[in-house]
Coordinates of C-alpha atoms and ligand atoms in Angstrom, one line a residue:
M1 CA 70.8 99.5 82.6
G2 CA 73.4 102.0 81.3
D3 CA 74.6 99.9 78.3
L4 CA 73.8 102.7 75.8
L5 CA 75.4 105.3 78.0
L6 CA 78.5 103.1 78.3
R7 CA 78.6 102.7 74.5
I8 CA 78.4 106.4 74.0
L9 CA 81.1 107.2 76.5
G10 CA 83.2 104.3 75.2
E11 CA 83.0 105.7 71.6
H12 CA 84.6 108.9 72.9
Q13 CA 87.6 107.0 74.3
G14 CA 88.2 109.0 77.5
R15 CA 87.1 112.4 76.0
F16 CA 84.2 114.4 77.4
V17 CA 80.7 114.1 75.9
S18 CA 78.2 116.7 76.8
G19 CA 75.2 115.7 78.8
E20 CA 73.0 117.3 76.1
E21 CA 74.4 115.0 73.4
I22 CA 74.1 112.0 75.6
G23 CA 70.5 112.9 76.4
R24 CA 69.7 113.4 72.7
R25 CA 71.1 110.0 71.7
M26 CA 69.5 108.2 74.6
G27 CA 66.2 110.1 74.1
T28 CA 66.1 111.1 77.8
S29 CA 66.5 114.2 79.9
R30 CA 69.9 115.3 81.4
A31 CA 68.5 114.4 84.8
A32 CA 67.9 110.8 83.7
V33 CA 71.5 110.7 82.2
W34 CA 72.8 111.8 85.6
K35 CA 70.9 109.1 87.3
Q36 CA 72.4 106.4 85.0
V37 CA 75.9 107.9 85.6
R38 CA 75.3 107.4 89.4
T39 CA 74.2 103.8 88.9
L40 CA 77.2 103.0 86.8
R41 CA 79.6 104.6 89.3
R42 CA 78.0 102.3 92.0
R43 CA 78.8 99.4 89.7
G44 CA 82.5 100.4 89.7
F45 CA 82.8 102.5 86.5
G46 CA 85.0 105.5 86.8
I47 CA 83.0 108.4 85.2
E48 CA 84.1 112.0 85.6
G49 CA 81.6 114.7 85.3
A50 CA 82.6 118.4 84.7
R51 CA 80.3 121.4 84.5
G52 CA 80.1 122.6 80.9
A53 CA 82.1 119.7 79.5
G54 CA 79.8 116.7 80.3
Y55 CA 81.0 113.2 81.2
R56 CA 83.9 111.0 80.3
L57 CA 84.8 107.3 81.0
L58 CA 88.0 106.9 83.0
G59 CA 87.8 103.2 84.0
R60 CA 85.8 100.1 83.9
P61 CA 85.2 97.8 86.9
D62 CA 87.4 94.7 87.2
V63 CA 84.9 92.0 86.4
I64 CA 85.9 88.4 86.8
E65 CA 84.9 86.8 83.4
E66 CA 84.9 83.1 83.2
T67 CA 86.4 83.2 79.7
D68 CA 89.3 85.4 80.9
V69 CA 90.2 82.9 83.6
L70 CA 89.7 79.7 81.6
S71 CA 91.5 80.9 78.5
S72 CA 94.7 81.6 80.4
L73 CA 94.8 78.4 82.5
S74 CA 97.4 75.8 81.9
S75 CA 95.6 73.5 84.3
R76 CA 92.4 73.6 82.3
S77 CA 91.9 69.8 82.4
F78 CA 92.1 69.7 86.2
W79 CA 89.0 71.9 86.6
K80 CA 85.6 70.4 85.9
S81 CA 83.1 73.2 86.6
F82 CA 83.4 77.0 87.2
T83 CA 80.7 79.3 88.5
I84 CA 80.9 83.0 89.4
F85 CA 78.2 84.5 91.5
P86 CA 77.7 88.3 91.5
V87 CA 77.0 87.9 95.2
T88 CA 76.4 85.0 97.6
D89 CA 76.4 84.5 101.3
S90 CA 79.5 82.3 101.4
T91 CA 81.2 80.3 98.6
N92 CA 82.1 77.7 101.1
S93 CA 78.4 77.1 101.9
R94 CA 77.6 77.0 98.2
A95 CA 80.4 74.5 97.6
A96 CA 79.2 72.3 100.5
E97 CA 75.7 72.3 99.0
A98 CA 77.0 71.6 95.5
A99 CA 79.0 68.7 97.0
E100 CA 75.9 67.1 98.5
K101 CA 74.2 67.3 95.1
G102 CA 77.1 65.4 93.5
A103 CA 79.2 68.2 92.0
P104 CA 82.5 66.8 90.7
H105 CA 86.0 67.0 92.1
G106 CA 87.6 70.1 90.6
T107 CA 84.5 72.4 91.0
I108 CA 85.3 76.1 91.4
L109 CA 82.8 78.5 93.0
C110 CA 83.7 82.1 93.0
A111 CA 81.9 85.3 94.1
D112 CA 82.3 89.0 93.4
A113 CA 81.0 89.7 96.9
Q114 CA 79.9 87.7 99.9
T115 CA 77.3 88.8 102.4
G116 CA 78.2 86.1 105.0
G117 CA 81.9 85.4 104.3
R118 CA 83.3 83.1 107.0
G119 CA 86.7 82.9 108.5
R120 CA 88.2 80.4 111.0
F121 CA 86.7 80.3 114.5
D122 CA 83.4 81.6 113.1
R123 CA 84.9 85.0 112.4
R124 CA 83.5 87.2 109.6
W125 CA 85.5 87.5 106.4
E126 CA 85.1 91.0 104.9
S127 CA 83.9 90.5 101.3
P128 CA 83.2 93.8 99.6
P129 CA 82.3 93.7 95.8
G130 CA 84.6 94.5 92.9
V131 CA 88.0 94.3 94.6
N132 CA 89.0 90.9 96.0
L133 CA 88.8 87.2 95.4
Y134 CA 86.5 84.9 97.3
L135 CA 86.4 81.3 96.1
S136 CA 85.9 77.7 97.1
L137 CA 87.4 74.6 95.5
L138 CA 85.5 71.4 95.9
L139 CA 87.8 68.4 96.0
R140 CA 87.2 64.7 96.5
P141 CA 90.7 63.5 97.3
P142 CA 91.5 59.8 97.8
I143 CA 93.1 60.5 101.2
D144 CA 92.3 59.7 104.8
P145 CA 90.3 62.4 106.7
S146 CA 93.3 62.9 109.0
Q147 CA 95.3 64.2 106.0
A148 CA 92.7 66.7 104.9
P149 CA 94.1 69.6 106.9
Q150 CA 97.3 69.2 105.0
L151 CA 95.5 70.6 102.0
T152 CA 95.4 74.0 103.8
L153 CA 99.2 74.0 103.5
V154 CA 99.1 72.9 99.9
T155 CA 96.8 75.8 99.2
A156 CA 98.9 78.3 101.1
V157 CA 102.0 77.4 99.1
A158 CA 100.0 77.7 95.8
L159 CA 98.6 81.1 96.9
A160 CA 102.1 82.4 97.9
K161 CA 103.6 81.3 94.5
A162 CA 100.7 82.9 92.6
V163 CA 101.0 86.2 94.5
E164 CA 104.7 86.3 94.0
E165 CA 104.5 85.6 90.3
V166 CA 101.8 88.2 89.7
A167 CA 102.8 91.0 92.1
K168 CA 106.6 90.3 92.3
I169 CA 106.6 90.8 96.1
P170 CA 107.6 88.2 98.7
A171 CA 104.7 86.4 100.4
R172 CA 105.0 84.9 103.9
L173 CA 102.9 82.1 105.5
K174 CA 101.7 82.0 109.0
W175 CA 100.8 78.4 110.1
P176 CA 98.3 77.1 109.3
N177 CA 96.3 79.3 107.0
D178 CA 97.4 82.9 106.6
L179 CA 99.3 84.7 103.9
Y180 CA 101.1 87.9 104.8
L181 CA 102.4 90.7 102.7
A182 CA 104.8 93.3 104.2
G183 CA 103.8 92.2 107.8
K184 CA 100.0 92.3 107.3
K185 CA 97.5 89.6 106.5
A186 CA 96.3 89.5 102.9
A187 CA 94.7 86.1 102.6
G188 CA 93.1 83.4 104.6
I189 CA 92.1 79.8 103.9
L190 CA 89.2 78.0 105.4
A191 CA 89.2 74.2 104.7
E192 CA 86.0 72.3 105.7
M193 CA 85.4 68.6 105.1
A194 CA 82.6 66.1 105.2
T195 CA 83.1 62.5 106.2
D196 CA 81.2 59.2 106.2
A197 CA 82.3 57.2 109.2
D198 CA 86.1 57.3 108.5
R199 CA 85.9 58.0 104.8
L200 CA 86.4 61.5 103.4
R201 CA 83.4 62.5 101.3
H202 CA 84.7 65.9 100.2
V203 CA 86.8 68.9 101.1
V204 CA 86.0 72.5 100.5
I205 CA 88.9 74.8 100.4
G206 CA 87.8 78.4 100.8
V207 CA 90.2 81.2 99.9
G208 CA 89.8 84.9 100.5
L209 CA 92.5 87.0 98.9
N210 CA 92.5 90.8 99.2
V211 CA 93.6 91.9 95.7
N212 CA 92.6 95.5 95.1
A213 CA 91.1 96.5 98.4
Q214 CA 92.1 99.9 99.7
E215 CA 92.4 100.9 103.4
S216 CA 88.8 102.3 103.2
D217 CA 87.5 98.9 102.1
F218 CA 88.5 97.4 105.5
P219 CA 86.6 98.1 108.7
R220 CA 88.6 100.5 111.0
D221 CA 89.6 97.7 113.5
L222 CA 91.3 95.7 110.7
R223 CA 93.2 98.6 109.0
G224 CA 96.4 98.1 111.1
S225 CA 96.6 94.3 110.4
A226 CA 95.0 93.7 107.0
T227 CA 96.4 94.4 103.6
S228 CA 96.0 93.6 99.9
L229 CA 98.2 93.0 96.9
R230 CA 97.4 96.6 95.8
L231 CA 98.4 98.1 99.1
A232 CA 101.5 96.0 99.3
A233 CA 102.7 96.3 95.7
G234 CA 101.3 99.8 94.9
R235 CA 99.3 98.9 91.8
V236 CA 96.1 97.3 90.7
F237 CA 95.8 93.7 89.5
P238 CA 93.2 92.1 87.2
R239 CA 91.5 89.6 89.5
A240 CA 91.0 87.1 86.7
E241 CA 94.8 86.9 86.2
V242 CA 95.5 86.4 89.9
L243 CA 92.8 83.7 90.1
A244 CA 94.1 81.9 87.0
R245 CA 97.7 81.8 88.4
F246 CA 96.4 80.5 91.7
L247 CA 94.4 77.8 90.1
D248 CA 97.4 76.7 88.0
R249 CA 99.7 76.6 91.0
F250 CA 97.1 74.8 93.1
A251 CA 96.5 72.1 90.5
E252 CA 100.3 71.5 90.4
G253 CA 100.6 71.4 94.2
Y254 CA 97.7 69.1 94.5
R255 CA 99.2 66.6 92.1
E256 CA 102.5 66.7 93.9
F257 CA 100.7 66.2 97.2
L258 CA 98.8 63.1 96.0
S259 CA 102.0 61.5 94.8
G260 CA 104.4 62.5 97.5
G261 CA 102.4 63.9 100.4
L262 CA 103.6 67.2 101.9
T263 CA 107.3 66.3 101.8
P264 CA 108.0 67.9 98.3
L265 CA 106.1 71.0 99.3
L266 CA 107.6 71.5 102.7
P267 CA 110.7 73.4 101.7
E268 CA 108.4 75.8 99.8
W269 CA 106.3 76.3 102.9
N270 CA 109.1 76.6 105.4
R271 CA 111.2 79.1 103.4
R272 CA 108.2 81.4 103.4
S273 CA 107.4 80.9 107.1
L274 CA 106.6 84.1 108.9
I275 CA 107.2 82.5 112.3
A276 CA 110.1 80.1 112.0
G277 CA 112.5 80.6 115.0
K278 CA 110.3 83.2 116.5
R279 CA 108.6 83.4 119.9
I280 CA 105.0 82.8 119.4
K281 CA 101.9 82.6 121.6
V282 CA 99.5 79.8 120.5
R283 CA 95.9 79.5 121.5
C284 CA 95.2 75.8 121.9
R285 CA 92.5 73.8 123.7
E286 CA 94.2 74.1 127.1
G287 CA 94.7 77.9 126.8
D288 CA 97.3 80.3 125.5
V289 CA 100.9 79.2 125.6
W290 CA 104.2 80.8 124.8
G291 CA 107.1 79.1 123.1
T292 CA 109.2 79.0 119.9
A293 CA 108.2 77.9 116.5
A294 CA 110.6 75.6 114.8
G295 CA 108.8 74.8 111.5
V296 CA 106.2 72.6 109.9
D297 CA 106.6 68.8 109.6
E298 CA 105.6 66.4 106.8
A299 CA 102.2 65.9 108.4
G300 CA 101.5 69.7 108.4
M301 CA 101.9 70.0 112.1
L302 CA 103.7 72.9 113.8
L303 CA 106.9 72.1 115.6
F304 CA 106.7 74.0 118.8
R305 CA 109.1 74.4 121.7
R306 CA 106.9 75.3 124.7
D307 CA 108.6 77.6 127.3
G308 CA 109.9 75.5 130.2
A309 CA 109.3 72.2 128.5
K310 CA 111.8 69.7 127.3
G311 CA 111.9 68.8 123.6
E312 CA 109.6 69.7 120.7
E313 CA 105.9 69.0 120.4
R314 CA 103.7 68.9 117.3
L315 CA 100.6 71.0 117.2
H316 CA 97.9 69.8 114.8
S317 CA 95.6 72.7 115.3
G318 CA 95.6 76.1 117.1
E319 CA 96.0 79.7 116.3
I320 CA 99.1 81.8 116.6
I321 CA 97.8 84.9 118.3
E322 CA 101.1 86.8 118.8
F323 CA 104.6 86.6 117.6
T324 CA 107.7 88.6 118.2
G325 CA 111.0 89.2 116.5
Ligands
BTN403 C1 90.5 82.9 107.7 O1 91.6 83.5 107.6 O2 90.0 82.9 108.9 C2 89.9 82.2 106.6 C3 89.2 83.1 105.6 C4 88.5 82.4 104.5 C5 87.6 83.3 103.7 C6 87.1 82.6 102.4 S1 86.4 83.8 101.3 C7 85.8 82.4 100.3 C8 85.4 81.3 101.2 N1 84.0 81.6 101.6 C9 83.9 81.8 102.9 O3 82.8 82.1 103.5 N2 85.1 81.8 103.5 C10 86.1 81.5 102.6

């Protein structure tokens, strides 16, 4: 619906067209034209209406088109299947289903919006339409299940590189799965795996990256702590371009990881660390503990100096819930 209206507005290249002329060409009443304008606005089209002048098209929604993404990929051969859902509950759930049905390594599932976006620790991931990236990568890596969490770090480095390349602003990483821009969280990674006895069947890497979200797109309680590329860099980014750069950087990082483990990627991770040398409070199985973060090791574990303890320990999971300095 609205295709003819869009064509008419498009022909006028940003100039006003009267409601009467539009109605005549469409063979409908001005009230019906107004209804279609409202529908198009809801789909993300910028349409200005002015009394006496009519309507003009100011902007189109940022649609993620498969061809735009694939045509600009340098890692085209790495990716075997690419699906974009207008809306789904969770791309991670779709990817797990696809995996069970035999979808190949290198499958990308992406959504314009999610109704049940999931974060770590069963948290909700805000997934409004039209503004951000929500995607899951299905991988079948020839590694031990114990190494699978390292893929979160591989992904984080790829995400940081892509963001820096496109937005030209520094990205920081918070172990194990958060990307920060200007002190606020802009992206999160949720890696989920399936195993058969001690064999890794597949890994799903879910990535949520806030690209063009504005303050009003976040619920009030997140406004102080969440950000987007747009908020941090002060301009809007085509989502297809951000996605393509991430997929390229990921394919590179993944190949490096398979041949040399995390070691070649560690300097890239550690130099972007948000917490290295800082006092941090970690939520682990035995409760919340304070200490100092030293860095990340070649197994992807956090090197941590617990207050009052001798030496360094290695944390393989946990959440940094506070940091200072
Ligand atoms: C986190 O920071 O807790 C991880 C957030 C991961 C969100 C992404 S959005 C795409 C994929 N589908 C989901 O349901 N979750 C991940």
